[in-house]
């Protein structure tokens, strides 16, 4: 960031915006922080880094563009086209925290994105590399904002990046980049699947190593040069990882070599075997020992809010999969379970096409509990099951699910799985999918454990 007589504009005072304010304050940069939420609560964390006179709340006016040369935009903020046009016309600079990270970080950076699985892959990779004795830290869309990684010298920085973060980011230098998969998501913001695909592919720019999912038709293999691959099919060479099925059992292969059995790992489902394949591809691409990594992959357990089994009582298994914010993630969750399933579904819609869920719900689900802003839309779209119940909130949904589970158990003497896997965003009722998962678990544990 070049010197300017005008203060830097921070757009958005969420977690990322506060991390930018911290970074600028440490580096003695003058700034003003904007947030369109007029009723934004000024937390102690904000007060720590931003003086009250530097905060402007409410709708942005065009005149604010003339007051700044640099605009650092938080991922949760969508800049209106009229502002973007004026900023570009006036030759001003738009950056993100990822751009600043790119200028400031030490060590090697690994970048991971994807519609589903990116958090799991990031978590596995951080865990395994740390167990292998590497100084490593993950951030970005998971846990810490990216700039928090710049205050220490890590051997490996792992960035999980969402499409919101990639959208405005200009450049990311990394040793390895990977897209787990691309399915229709966030079209409420990106408008078309084509836009979304293009944004995801920005992660390949300036990467030393590109890792490709062989099975994903939305990943444009013909437009990039790559060496390493992973997928749910059989791998073809020693730079690829994949799955073989023998006698109904699944095995992970590295080229022609069998390296893991599904029974050896803690995670369930084919999608998690593919996640492990992608993680192993990264480990190979950065020159670390794949065989050494295997012992730690065997020990890795699930992450919070992703197929998290947190209670089993009275023949009812409760699973928190609040991280499932799109259709494909919920489909993967359902495919990984064999029990009688009562599915809790709903939230804020990111698509109008929930009919894709009909086939899997018809095959796997005994009853459906709908809640949230789009429960009526879901009720219209899902026609493959008759046992559908509407609830006003997640607590009421949990209680309806429990009561129906008791009926199944009394009638069939079979255990039941109650699965929260919403297939929707959380911000109709919650601050985040994490809060949704925490409150779901809290209610269940307080009332049913």
CSV table of C-alpha atoms in Angstrom, one decimal:
chain,number,residue,atom,x,y,z
A,1,UNK,CA,0.0,0.0,0.0
A,2,UNK,CA,1.6,3.3,-1.2
A,3,UNK,CA,1.6,6.4,1.0
A,4,UNK,CA,-1.4,8.8,0.6
A,5,UNK,CA,-2.3,12.1,2.3
A,6,UNK,CA,-5.9,10.8,2.6
A,7,UNK,CA,-7.0,8.2,5.2
A,8,UNK,CA,-7.6,4.6,4.2
A,9,UNK,CA,-11.3,3.6,4.1
A,10,UNK,CA,-12.2,0.3,5.8
A,11,UNK,CA,-15.5,-0.9,4.5
A,12,UNK,CA,-17.2,-3.2,7.1
A,13,UNK,CA,-16.5,-3.5,10.8
A,14,UNK,CA,-17.0,-7.2,11.2
A,15,UNK,CA,-14.2,-9.6,12.2
A,16,UNK,CA,-12.2,-8.9,9.0
A,17,UNK,CA,-12.6,-5.1,9.2
A,18,UNK,CA,-11.4,-5.0,12.8
A,19,UNK,CA,-8.4,-7.1,11.9
A,20,UNK,CA,-7.6,-4.5,9.1
A,21,UNK,CA,-8.0,-1.7,11.6
A,22,UNK,CA,-5.6,-3.5,14.0
A,23,UNK,CA,-3.0,-3.9,11.2
A,24,UNK,CA,-3.3,-0.3,10.0
A,25,UNK,CA,-3.0,1.0,13.6
A,26,UNK,CA,0.1,-1.1,14.3
A,27,UNK,CA,1.6,0.3,11.1
A,28,UNK,CA,0.7,3.9,11.9
A,29,UNK,CA,-1.7,4.3,9.0
A,30,UNK,CA,-4.5,6.9,9.1
A,31,UNK,CA,-7.9,5.4,8.5
A,32,UNK,CA,-11.7,5.8,8.8
A,33,UNK,CA,-14.0,2.8,9.3
A,34,UNK,CA,-17.4,2.6,7.6
A,35,UNK,CA,-20.2,0.2,8.3
A,36,UNK,CA,-23.7,0.4,6.7
A,37,UNK,CA,-25.3,-1.0,9.8
A,38,UNK,CA,-26.7,2.0,11.7
A,39,UNK,CA,-27.2,0.0,14.8
A,40,UNK,CA,-23.8,-1.7,14.8
A,41,UNK,CA,-22.8,-2.6,18.4
A,42,UNK,CA,-19.4,-1.0,19.1
A,43,UNK,CA,-17.7,-3.9,20.9
A,44,UNK,CA,-14.6,-3.7,23.1
A,45,UNK,CA,-12.6,-5.3,20.3
A,46,UNK,CA,-13.6,-2.5,17.9
A,47,UNK,CA,-12.9,0.2,20.6
A,48,UNK,CA,-9.4,-1.4,21.1
A,49,UNK,CA,-8.3,-0.5,17.5
A,50,UNK,CA,-10.8,2.2,16.3
A,51,UNK,CA,-11.4,5.5,17.9
A,52,UNK,CA,-15.1,6.5,17.9
A,53,UNK,CA,-14.4,9.6,15.8
A,54,UNK,CA,-13.0,7.3,13.1
A,55,UNK,CA,-16.3,5.3,12.8
A,56,UNK,CA,-19.0,6.2,10.3
A,57,UNK,CA,-22.3,4.2,10.4
A,58,UNK,CA,-25.1,4.1,7.9
A,59,UNK,CA,-25.7,4.2,4.2
A,60,UNK,CA,-22.6,5.1,2.1
A,61,UNK,CA,-22.9,8.3,0.1
A,62,UNK,CA,-21.0,8.8,-3.2
A,63,UNK,CA,-19.1,11.7,-1.8
A,64,UNK,CA,-17.2,9.4,0.6
A,65,UNK,CA,-15.1,8.2,-2.4
A,66,UNK,CA,-13.5,11.6,-2.8
A,67,UNK,CA,-12.2,11.4,0.8
A,68,UNK,CA,-10.0,8.3,0.2
A,69,UNK,CA,-7.4,6.8,-2.2
A,70,UNK,CA,-7.5,3.3,-0.7
A,71,UNK,CA,-10.6,1.3,0.1
A,72,UNK,CA,-10.2,-2.0,2.0
A,73,UNK,CA,-13.4,-4.0,1.6
A,74,UNK,CA,-14.5,-6.8,4.0
A,75,UNK,CA,-15.8,-10.0,2.4
A,76,UNK,CA,-19.3,-9.7,3.8
A,77,UNK,CA,-19.8,-6.3,2.0
A,78,UNK,CA,-21.0,-6.2,-1.5
A,79,UNK,CA,-19.9,-2.8,-3.1
A,80,UNK,CA,-22.7,-1.4,-5.2
A,81,UNK,CA,-21.8,-1.1,-8.9
A,82,UNK,CA,-22.3,2.7,-8.9
A,83,UNK,CA,-19.5,3.0,-6.2
A,84,UNK,CA,-17.2,0.5,-8.1
A,85,UNK,CA,-17.6,2.5,-11.3
A,86,UNK,CA,-16.7,5.8,-9.6
A,87,UNK,CA,-13.8,4.3,-7.8
A,88,UNK,CA,-12.4,2.9,-11.0
A,89,UNK,CA,-13.0,6.1,-13.0
A,90,UNK,CA,-11.2,8.1,-10.3
A,91,UNK,CA,-8.2,5.7,-10.4
A,92,UNK,CA,-8.6,4.8,-6.7
A,93,UNK,CA,-7.5,1.5,-5.2
A,94,UNK,CA,-9.7,-1.3,-3.9
A,95,UNK,CA,-8.0,-3.9,-1.8
A,96,UNK,CA,-9.0,-6.7,0.6
A,97,UNK,CA,-7.3,-8.0,3.7
A,98,UNK,CA,-6.0,-10.9,1.5
A,99,UNK,CA,-4.2,-8.4,-0.7
A,100,UNK,CA,-2.5,-6.8,2.4
A,101,UNK,CA,-1.7,-10.3,3.7
A,102,UNK,CA,-0.1,-11.1,0.3
A,103,UNK,CA,2.2,-8.0,0.7
A,104,UNK,CA,3.1,-8.7,4.4
A,105,UNK,CA,3.1,-12.5,5.1
A,106,UNK,CA,6.2,-14.6,5.8
A,107,UNK,CA,6.6,-18.2,5.1
A,108,UNK,CA,4.9,-20.3,2.4
A,109,UNK,CA,1.2,-19.9,1.8
A,110,UNK,CA,-1.3,-22.6,0.8
A,111,UNK,CA,-4.7,-21.5,-0.5
A,112,UNK,CA,-7.9,-23.6,-0.4
A,113,UNK,CA,-11.3,-22.8,-1.7
A,114,UNK,CA,-14.4,-24.7,-2.8
A,115,UNK,CA,-18.2,-24.9,-2.4
A,116,UNK,CA,-17.9,-27.8,0.0
A,117,UNK,CA,-15.2,-29.4,2.1
A,118,UNK,CA,-12.7,-26.4,2.2
A,119,UNK,CA,-13.0,-26.0,6.0
A,120,UNK,CA,-12.5,-29.8,6.6
A,121,UNK,CA,-9.5,-29.9,4.3
A,122,UNK,CA,-8.0,-26.8,5.9
A,123,UNK,CA,-8.5,-28.2,9.4
A,124,UNK,CA,-7.0,-31.6,8.5
A,125,UNK,CA,-4.0,-30.0,6.8
A,126,UNK,CA,-3.3,-27.7,9.7
A,127,UNK,CA,-3.6,-30.6,12.2
A,128,UNK,CA,-1.4,-33.0,10.2
A,129,UNK,CA,1.4,-30.4,9.5
A,130,UNK,CA,1.5,-29.4,13.1
A,131,UNK,CA,1.7,-33.0,14.2
A,132,UNK,CA,4.6,-33.4,11.7
A,133,UNK,CA,6.5,-30.7,13.6
A,134,UNK,CA,5.8,-27.8,11.3
A,135,UNK,CA,5.1,-24.3,12.5
A,136,UNK,CA,1.7,-23.7,10.8
A,137,UNK,CA,-1.4,-21.6,11.2
A,138,UNK,CA,-4.7,-21.5,9.3
A,139,UNK,CA,-6.9,-18.5,8.8
A,140,UNK,CA,-9.0,-16.6,6.3
A,141,UNK,CA,-12.5,-17.9,6.2
A,142,UNK,CA,-11.8,-20.2,9.1
A,143,UNK,CA,-11.0,-19.0,12.6
A,144,UNK,CA,-8.5,-16.1,12.4
A,145,UNK,CA,-8.7,-13.4,9.8
A,146,UNK,CA,-5.8,-13.7,7.4
A,147,UNK,CA,-3.9,-10.6,8.8
A,148,UNK,CA,-3.6,-12.3,12.2
A,149,UNK,CA,-1.1,-14.7,10.5
A,150,UNK,CA,1.3,-11.9,9.6
A,151,UNK,CA,2.4,-11.2,13.2
A,152,UNK,CA,4.4,-14.4,13.5
A,153,UNK,CA,6.8,-16.2,11.2
A,154,UNK,CA,5.0,-19.5,10.2
A,155,UNK,CA,6.6,-22.0,8.0
A,156,UNK,CA,3.2,-22.6,6.4
A,157,UNK,CA,0.2,-20.2,6.3
A,158,UNK,CA,-3.0,-22.0,5.2
A,159,UNK,CA,-5.7,-19.7,3.9
A,160,UNK,CA,-9.2,-21.0,3.5
A,161,UNK,CA,-10.8,-18.5,1.1
A,162,UNK,CA,-14.5,-18.0,0.3
A,163,UNK,CA,-15.9,-16.6,-3.0
A,164,UNK,CA,-16.6,-13.4,-1.1
A,165,UNK,CA,-12.9,-13.1,-0.2
A,166,UNK,CA,-11.7,-13.9,-3.7
A,167,UNK,CA,-14.2,-11.7,-5.5
A,168,UNK,CA,-12.3,-8.4,-4.8
A,169,UNK,CA,-8.8,-9.8,-4.2
A,170,UNK,CA,-6.3,-8.9,-6.9
A,171,UNK,CA,-3.5,-11.3,-6.3
A,172,UNK,CA,-2.5,-14.2,-4.1
A,173,UNK,CA,1.0,-15.7,-4.2
A,174,UNK,CA,1.0,-19.2,-2.9
A,175,UNK,CA,3.1,-22.4,-3.1
A,176,UNK,CA,-0.1,-24.5,-3.7
A,177,UNK,CA,-3.7,-23.7,-4.5
A,178,UNK,CA,-6.7,-26.1,-4.6
A,179,UNK,CA,-10.4,-26.0,-5.3
A,180,UNK,CA,-12.2,-28.8,-3.5
A,181,UNK,CA,-15.2,-28.6,-5.8
A,182,UNK,CA,-17.6,-26.1,-7.4
A,183,UNK,CA,-21.4,-26.4,-7.1
A,184,UNK,CA,-24.1,-23.8,-7.3
A,185,UNK,CA,-23.8,-21.5,-4.3
A,186,UNK,CA,-24.0,-17.9,-3.3
A,187,UNK,CA,-26.0,-17.0,-6.4
A,188,UNK,CA,-27.9,-14.5,-4.3
A,189,UNK,CA,-24.6,-12.4,-4.4
A,190,UNK,CA,-22.8,-13.6,-7.5
A,191,UNK,CA,-26.0,-13.7,-9.7
A,192,UNK,CA,-24.8,-16.5,-12.1
A,193,UNK,CA,-23.0,-19.8,-11.8
A,194,UNK,CA,-20.5,-18.6,-14.4
A,195,UNK,CA,-19.6,-15.5,-12.3
A,196,UNK,CA,-19.1,-17.8,-9.3
A,197,UNK,CA,-16.9,-20.2,-11.2
A,198,UNK,CA,-14.7,-17.4,-12.5
A,199,UNK,CA,-14.3,-16.0,-9.0
A,200,UNK,CA,-13.3,-19.4,-7.6
A,201,UNK,CA,-10.7,-19.8,-10.3
A,202,UNK,CA,-8.8,-16.7,-9.2
A,203,UNK,CA,-7.2,-18.9,-6.6
A,204,UNK,CA,-5.1,-20.5,-9.3
A,205,UNK,CA,-3.5,-17.2,-10.4
A,206,UNK,CA,0.1,-16.9,-9.3
A,207,UNK,CA,0.2,-20.4,-7.7
A,208,UNK,CA,3.4,-22.5,-8.0
A,209,UNK,CA,1.4,-25.7,-7.8
A,210,UNK,CA,-2.2,-26.2,-8.9
A,211,UNK,CA,-4.2,-29.2,-7.6
A,212,UNK,CA,-7.2,-30.3,-9.7
A,213,UNK,CA,-10.3,-32.3,-8.7
A,214,UNK,CA,-10.5,-34.7,-11.6
A,215,UNK,CA,-14.2,-35.3,-11.3
A,216,UNK,CA,-15.5,-31.8,-11.2
A,217,UNK,CA,-16.8,-30.5,-14.5
A,218,UNK,CA,-16.9,-26.9,-13.2
A,219,UNK,CA,-13.2,-26.8,-12.7
A,220,UNK,CA,-11.6,-25.7,-16.0
A,221,UNK,CA,-8.7,-28.1,-16.3
A,222,UNK,CA,-8.0,-27.1,-19.8
A,223,UNK,CA,-7.2,-23.5,-18.8
A,224,UNK,CA,-4.5,-24.2,-16.2
A,225,UNK,CA,-1.2,-26.1,-16.0
A,226,UNK,CA,-1.3,-28.7,-13.2
A,227,UNK,CA,0.6,-31.7,-12.0
A,228,UNK,CA,-1.3,-33.0,-9.0
A,229,UNK,CA,-4.9,-34.4,-8.9
A,230,UNK,CA,-7.4,-36.0,-6.6
A,231,UNK,CA,-10.9,-37.4,-7.0
A,232,UNK,CA,-13.4,-40.1,-6.0
A,233,UNK,CA,-12.3,-42.3,-8.9
A,234,UNK,CA,-9.1,-44.4,-9.2
A,235,UNK,CA,-5.9,-42.5,-9.5
A,236,UNK,CA,-3.9,-42.9,-12.6
A,237,UNK,CA,-0.3,-42.0,-11.6
A,238,UNK,CA,1.9,-41.2,-8.6
A,239,UNK,CA,0.9,-37.6,-8.6
A,240,UNK,CA,-2.7,-38.4,-8.0
A,241,UNK,CA,-4.9,-39.7,-5.1
A,242,UNK,CA,-8.3,-41.4,-5.3
A,243,UNK,CA,-10.7,-44.1,-4.2
A,244,UNK,CA,-11.0,-47.8,-5.1
A,245,UNK,CA,-13.9,-49.9,-4.0
A,246,UNK,CA,-13.3,-53.6,-3.3
A,247,UNK,CA,-15.9,-55.9,-1.7
A,248,UNK,CA,-18.0,-52.9,-0.8
A,249,UNK,CA,-15.1,-51.4,1.1
A,250,UNK,CA,-13.5,-48.1,0.2
A,251,UNK,CA,-9.7,-47.5,0.1
A,252,UNK,CA,-7.6,-44.5,-0.6
A,253,UNK,CA,-4.9,-45.1,-3.2
A,254,UNK,CA,-1.8,-43.0,-4.1
A,255,UNK,CA,-1.3,-44.0,-7.7
A,256,UNK,CA,-1.3,-47.8,-7.6
A,257,UNK,CA,-0.5,-48.1,-3.9
A,258,UNK,CA,-3.2,-48.6,-1.2
A,259,UNK,CA,-2.5,-46.3,1.7
A,260,UNK,CA,-5.7,-46.1,3.8
A,261,UNK,CA,-8.8,-48.0,4.5
A,262,UNK,CA,-12.1,-46.2,5.3
A,263,UNK,CA,-12.3,-48.1,8.6
A,264,UNK,CA,-9.0,-46.6,9.7
A,265,UNK,CA,-10.2,-43.0,9.8
A,266,UNK,CA,-12.6,-41.2,12.2
A,267,UNK,CA,-14.5,-39.2,9.5
A,268,UNK,CA,-17.5,-40.8,7.8
A,269,UNK,CA,-18.7,-40.6,4.2
A,270,UNK,CA,-17.2,-40.8,0.7
A,271,UNK,CA,-16.9,-37.0,0.6
A,272,UNK,CA,-14.5,-37.1,3.6
A,273,UNK,CA,-12.4,-39.7,1.8
A,274,UNK,CA,-12.1,-37.3,-1.1
A,275,UNK,CA,-11.3,-34.5,1.4
A,276,UNK,CA,-8.4,-36.6,2.7
A,277,UNK,CA,-7.2,-37.2,-0.9
A,278,UNK,CA,-7.1,-33.5,-1.5
A,279,UNK,CA,-5.2,-32.9,1.7
A,280,UNK,CA,-2.7,-35.6,0.8
A,281,UNK,CA,-2.3,-34.0,-2.6
A,282,UNK,CA,-1.3,-30.7,-0.9
A,283,UNK,CA,1.2,-32.5,1.3
A,284,UNK,CA,2.8,-34.1,-1.7
A,285,UNK,CA,2.8,-30.8,-3.7
A,286,UNK,CA,4.7,-29.0,-0.9
A,287,UNK,CA,7.3,-31.7,-0.7
A,288,UNK,CA,6.3,-33.1,2.7
A,289,UNK,CA,6.2,-36.9,3.6
A,290,UNK,CA,2.9,-38.4,2.6
A,291,UNK,CA,3.6,-41.6,4.6
A,292,UNK,CA,4.4,-39.7,7.7
A,293,UNK,CA,1.1,-37.8,7.3
A,294,UNK,CA,-1.0,-40.9,7.2
A,295,UNK,CA,-0.6,-41.7,10.9
A,296,UNK,CA,-2.0,-38.3,11.9
A,297,UNK,CA,-4.9,-38.5,9.3
A,298,UNK,CA,-6.0,-41.7,11.0
A,299,UNK,CA,-6.3,-39.8,14.3
A,300,UNK,CA,-8.1,-36.6,13.0
A,301,UNK,CA,-11.7,-36.2,14.3
A,302,UNK,CA,-14.5,-34.1,12.9
A,303,UNK,CA,-14.6,-30.3,13.1
A,304,UNK,CA,-17.2,-28.4,15.0
A,305,UNK,CA,-20.5,-28.0,13.1
A,306,UNK,CA,-19.6,-30.5,10.4
A,307,UNK,CA,-21.3,-33.9,11.0
A,308,UNK,CA,-20.6,-33.5,14.7
A,309,UNK,CA,-22.1,-36.3,16.7
A,310,UNK,CA,-22.7,-34.7,20.1
A,311,UNK,CA,-25.3,-36.8,21.9
A,312,UNK,CA,-26.7,-40.3,21.9
A,313,UNK,CA,-29.5,-41.0,24.3
A,314,UNK,CA,-32.7,-43.0,24.3
A,315,UNK,CA,-31.8,-44.5,20.9
A,316,UNK,CA,-31.6,-41.0,19.4
A,317,UNK,CA,-28.3,-39.8,17.8
A,318,UNK,CA,-28.0,-36.0,17.5
A,319,UNK,CA,-25.8,-34.6,14.7
A,320,UNK,CA,-24.9,-31.0,14.2
A,321,UNK,CA,-24.1,-30.2,10.6
A,322,UNK,CA,-24.8,-26.5,10.7
A,323,UNK,CA,-21.8,-25.9,8.4
A,324,UNK,CA,-24.0,-27.4,5.6
A,325,UNK,CA,-25.1,-24.1,4.0
A,326,UNK,CA,-25.9,-25.4,0.6
A,327,UNK,CA,-27.7,-28.3,-1.1
A,328,UNK,CA,-24.7,-30.4,-2.1
A,329,UNK,CA,-23.3,-30.3,1.5
A,330,UNK,CA,-26.6,-31.7,2.8
A,331,UNK,CA,-26.7,-34.4,0.1
A,332,UNK,CA,-23.2,-35.5,1.2
A,333,UNK,CA,-24.3,-35.6,4.8
A,334,UNK,CA,-27.3,-37.7,4.0
A,335,UNK,CA,-25.3,-40.1,1.9
A,336,UNK,CA,-22.9,-40.7,4.8
A,337,UNK,CA,-25.7,-42.0,7.1
A,338,UNK,CA,-27.5,-45.3,7.1
A,339,UNK,CA,-29.9,-44.8,10.1
A,340,UNK,CA,-33.5,-43.7,10.1
A,341,UNK,CA,-33.0,-39.9,9.6
A,342,UNK,CA,-35.1,-37.0,10.7
A,343,UNK,CA,-33.7,-34.0,8.9
A,344,UNK,CA,-33.9,-30.4,10.2
A,345,UNK,CA,-33.7,-28.1,7.2
A,346,UNK,CA,-34.0,-24.4,6.6
A,347,UNK,CA,-32.6,-20.9,7.0
A,348,UNK,CA,-32.0,-18.1,4.5
A,349,UNK,CA,-32.1,-19.3,0.9
A,350,UNK,CA,-29.1,-19.0,-1.5
A,351,UNK,CA,-31.0,-20.6,-4.4
A,352,UNK,CA,-34.6,-21.2,-5.5
A,353,UNK,CA,-33.9,-24.7,-6.7
A,354,UNK,CA,-34.3,-27.1,-3.7
A,355,UNK,CA,-35.9,-29.7,-5.9
A,356,UNK,CA,-32.4,-31.3,-6.2
A,357,UNK,CA,-33.0,-32.6,-2.6
A,358,UNK,CA,-36.0,-34.6,-3.5
A,359,UNK,CA,-34.3,-37.8,-4.6
A,360,UNK,CA,-32.0,-38.1,-1.6
A,361,UNK,CA,-34.7,-37.1,0.9
A,362,UNK,CA,-37.1,-39.6,-0.7
A,363,UNK,CA,-34.6,-42.4,-0.2
A,364,UNK,CA,-33.0,-41.6,3.1
A,365,UNK,CA,-35.3,-39.4,5.3
A,366,UNK,CA,-38.2,-40.5,7.5
A,367,UNK,CA,-39.4,-37.0,8.4
A,368,UNK,CA,-38.5,-33.4,7.6
A,369,UNK,CA,-38.6,-30.5,10.0
A,370,UNK,CA,-38.5,-27.1,8.3
A,371,UNK,CA,-37.7,-23.8,9.9
A,372,UNK,CA,-36.3,-20.4,9.0
A,373,UNK,CA,-37.0,-17.7,6.4
A,374,UNK,CA,-37.4,-20.2,3.5
A,375,UNK,CA,-39.4,-22.9,5.2
A,376,UNK,CA,-42.5,-22.3,3.0
A,377,UNK,CA,-40.3,-22.4,-0.2
A,378,UNK,CA,-38.8,-25.7,1.0
A,379,UNK,CA,-42.3,-27.0,1.8
A,380,UNK,CA,-43.4,-26.3,-1.8
A,381,UNK,CA,-40.2,-27.6,-3.5
A,382,UNK,CA,-39.7,-30.9,-1.6
A,383,UNK,CA,-42.4,-33.3,-2.7
A,384,UNK,CA,-40.7,-36.7,-2.2
A,385,UNK,CA,-41.8,-37.1,1.4
A,386,UNK,CA,-45.2,-36.7,3.2
A,387,UNK,CA,-43.9,-36.4,6.8
A,388,UNK,CA,-43.1,-32.6,6.7
A,389,UNK,CA,-43.5,-30.4,9.8
A,390,UNK,CA,-42.9,-26.6,10.1
A,391,UNK,CA,-41.3,-25.0,13.1
A,392,UNK,CA,-41.0,-21.3,14.2
A,393,UNK,CA,-37.4,-21.6,15.3
A,394,UNK,CA,-34.5,-24.1,15.8
A,395,UNK,CA,-35.7,-25.0,19.4
A,396,UNK,CA,-39.2,-25.9,18.2
A,397,UNK,CA,-37.7,-27.8,15.3
A,398,UNK,CA,-35.6,-29.8,17.7
A,399,UNK,CA,-38.6,-30.7,19.8
A,400,UNK,CA,-40.7,-31.7,16.8
A,401,UNK,CA,-37.8,-33.9,15.6
A,402,UNK,CA,-37.5,-35.6,19.0
A,403,UNK,CA,-41.2,-36.3,19.3
A,404,UNK,CA,-41.3,-37.9,15.9
A,405,UNK,CA,-38.2,-39.9,16.7
A,406,UNK,CA,-39.9,-41.3,19.7
A,407,UNK,CA,-42.8,-42.5,17.6
A,408,UNK,CA,-40.4,-44.3,15.2
A,409,UNK,CA,-38.6,-45.9,18.0
A,410,UNK,CA,-41.8,-47.1,19.7
A,411,UNK,CA,-43.2,-48.4,16.4
A,412,UNK,CA,-40.0,-50.0,14.9
A,413,UNK,CA,-37.7,-50.5,17.9
A,414,UNK,CA,-34.9,-48.9,15.7
A,415,UNK,CA,-32.6,-46.1,16.6
A,416,UNK,CA,-33.1,-42.7,14.9
A,417,UNK,CA,-30.6,-40.0,13.8
A,418,UNK,CA,-31.7,-36.4,14.1
A,419,UNK,CA,-29.6,-34.4,11.7
A,420,UNK,CA,-29.4,-30.6,11.5
A,421,UNK,CA,-28.1,-30.1,8.0
A,422,UNK,CA,-29.8,-26.9,6.9
A,423,UNK,CA,-28.8,-26.5,3.2
A,424,UNK,CA,-29.3,-22.8,3.8
A,425,UNK,CA,-27.4,-19.8,5.1
A,426,UNK,CA,-27.9,-18.9,8.7
A,427,UNK,CA,-28.2,-15.1,8.8
A,428,UNK,CA,-32.0,-15.0,8.8
A,429,UNK,CA,-31.9,-15.9,12.5
A,430,UNK,CA,-28.3,-16.1,13.5
A,431,UNK,CA,-25.0,-14.3,13.2
A,432,UNK,CA,-23.3,-17.3,11.6
A,433,UNK,CA,-23.6,-21.0,11.0
A,434,UNK,CA,-21.4,-21.4,14.2
A,435,UNK,CA,-24.0,-19.6,16.3
A,436,UNK,CA,-26.7,-21.7,14.8
A,437,UNK,CA,-24.8,-24.9,15.6
A,438,UNK,CA,-24.0,-23.8,19.1
A,439,UNK,CA,-27.5,-22.8,20.0
A,440,UNK,CA,-28.8,-26.1,18.5
A,441,UNK,CA,-26.4,-28.1,20.7
A,442,UNK,CA,-27.1,-26.0,23.7
A,443,UNK,CA,-30.9,-26.5,23.5
A,444,UNK,CA,-30.6,-30.3,23.0
A,445,UNK,CA,-28.0,-30.8,25.7
A,446,UNK,CA,-30.0,-28.7,28.2
A,447,UNK,CA,-33.3,-30.4,27.5
A,448,UNK,CA,-32.6,-34.0,26.4
A,449,UNK,CA,-29.2,-35.1,27.9
